[in-house]
Coordinates of C-alpha atoms in Angstrom, one line a residue:
X55 CA -42.3 13.5 -102.5
X56 CA -40.5 10.5 -101.0
X57 CA -41.6 8.7 -97.8
X58 CA -38.7 8.0 -94.9
X59 CA -39.0 5.8 -92.2
X60 CA -37.9 6.8 -88.7
X61 CA -36.6 5.0 -85.8
X62 CA -35.1 5.9 -82.6
X63 CA -34.8 5.3 -78.6
X64 CA -36.0 7.4 -75.6
X65 CA -33.4 8.4 -72.7
X66 CA -34.1 6.5 -69.3
X67 CA -37.3 8.1 -67.9
X68 CA -39.0 10.1 -70.9
X69 CA -42.1 10.4 -69.2
X70 CA -40.9 12.6 -66.6
X71 CA -37.9 14.2 -68.7
X72 CA -40.0 15.0 -71.7
X73 CA -42.9 17.0 -69.3
X74 CA -41.7 20.8 -69.7
X75 CA -41.1 20.4 -73.5
X76 CA -43.9 18.3 -74.3
X77 CA -46.6 20.8 -75.5
X78 CA -43.7 22.8 -77.7
X79 CA -42.9 19.1 -79.5
X80 CA -46.6 18.0 -79.9
X81 CA -47.6 21.7 -81.7
X82 CA -44.2 21.2 -84.0
X83 CA -45.7 17.6 -84.8
X84 CA -49.5 19.0 -85.5
X85 CA -48.0 21.7 -87.7
X86 CA -46.0 19.0 -89.6
X87 CA -48.8 17.1 -89.9
X88 CA -51.4 20.0 -91.5
X89 CA -47.9 20.9 -94.1
X90 CA -48.1 17.1 -95.0
X91 CA -44.7 16.2 -93.9
X92 CA -45.5 14.0 -91.1
X93 CA -47.6 11.2 -91.7
X94 CA -47.5 9.7 -88.2
X95 CA -44.7 9.5 -85.4
X96 CA -44.9 8.2 -82.0
X97 CA -43.8 6.1 -79.0
X98 CA -43.9 1.8 -78.3
X99 CA -45.5 0.9 -75.4
X100 CA -43.3 1.5 -72.9
X101 CA -42.0 4.8 -74.3
X102 CA -38.5 3.0 -75.2
X103 CA -38.3 3.8 -78.9
X104 CA -39.9 6.1 -81.4
X105 CA -41.4 5.4 -84.6
X106 CA -42.4 7.9 -87.5
X107 CA -43.3 8.5 -90.9
X108 CA -42.1 11.3 -93.0
X109 CA -43.0 12.7 -96.6
X110 CA -40.3 14.9 -98.1
X111 CA -37.8 15.7 -100.8
X112 CA -35.0 14.2 -99.4
X113 CA -33.6 12.5 -96.3
X114 CA -30.9 15.5 -95.3
X115 CA -34.6 17.0 -95.0
X116 CA -36.3 14.9 -92.6
X117 CA -32.7 14.7 -90.4
X118 CA -33.1 18.4 -89.9
X119 CA -36.6 18.1 -89.0
X120 CA -35.2 15.6 -86.5
X121 CA -31.9 18.2 -85.4
X122 CA -34.5 20.9 -85.0
X123 CA -37.3 19.0 -82.8
X124 CA -37.1 19.9 -78.6
X125 CA -37.1 16.1 -77.6
X126 CA -34.0 15.8 -80.1
X127 CA -32.2 19.1 -78.6
X128 CA -32.9 18.2 -75.1
X129 CA -32.2 14.3 -75.2
X130 CA -35.3 12.8 -75.0
X131 CA -34.4 10.7 -77.9
X132 CA -31.2 9.6 -77.8
X133 CA -30.7 8.1 -81.1
X134 CA -32.6 8.6 -84.3
X135 CA -32.1 6.7 -87.4
X136 CA -33.8 7.7 -90.8
X137 CA -34.5 5.5 -94.0
X138 CA -35.7 5.7 -97.4
X139 CA -38.9 3.6 -97.5
X140 CA -40.3 1.9 -100.0
X141 CA -44.5 1.2 -99.3
X142 CA -45.3 -2.0 -100.7
X143 CA -48.7 -1.8 -99.7

């Protein structure tokens, strides 16, 4: 499995706007974590950016996971970039 880094941005007022979708989002992340796909994911302080690490077969798998996330669909995440990552340590 390859590792991928996700880096993105949140919309303005993300803390308020995410409220109706938060439970669905967290439940899905928990499932991805249990399946061994998600290593970690979360906001920067102030919730302006999101950072994550995934383990998957291909970049397109991670991109599809992002596209299916309620935060992406509802515009809570405004831009997402995913990069193949080589863990040095």
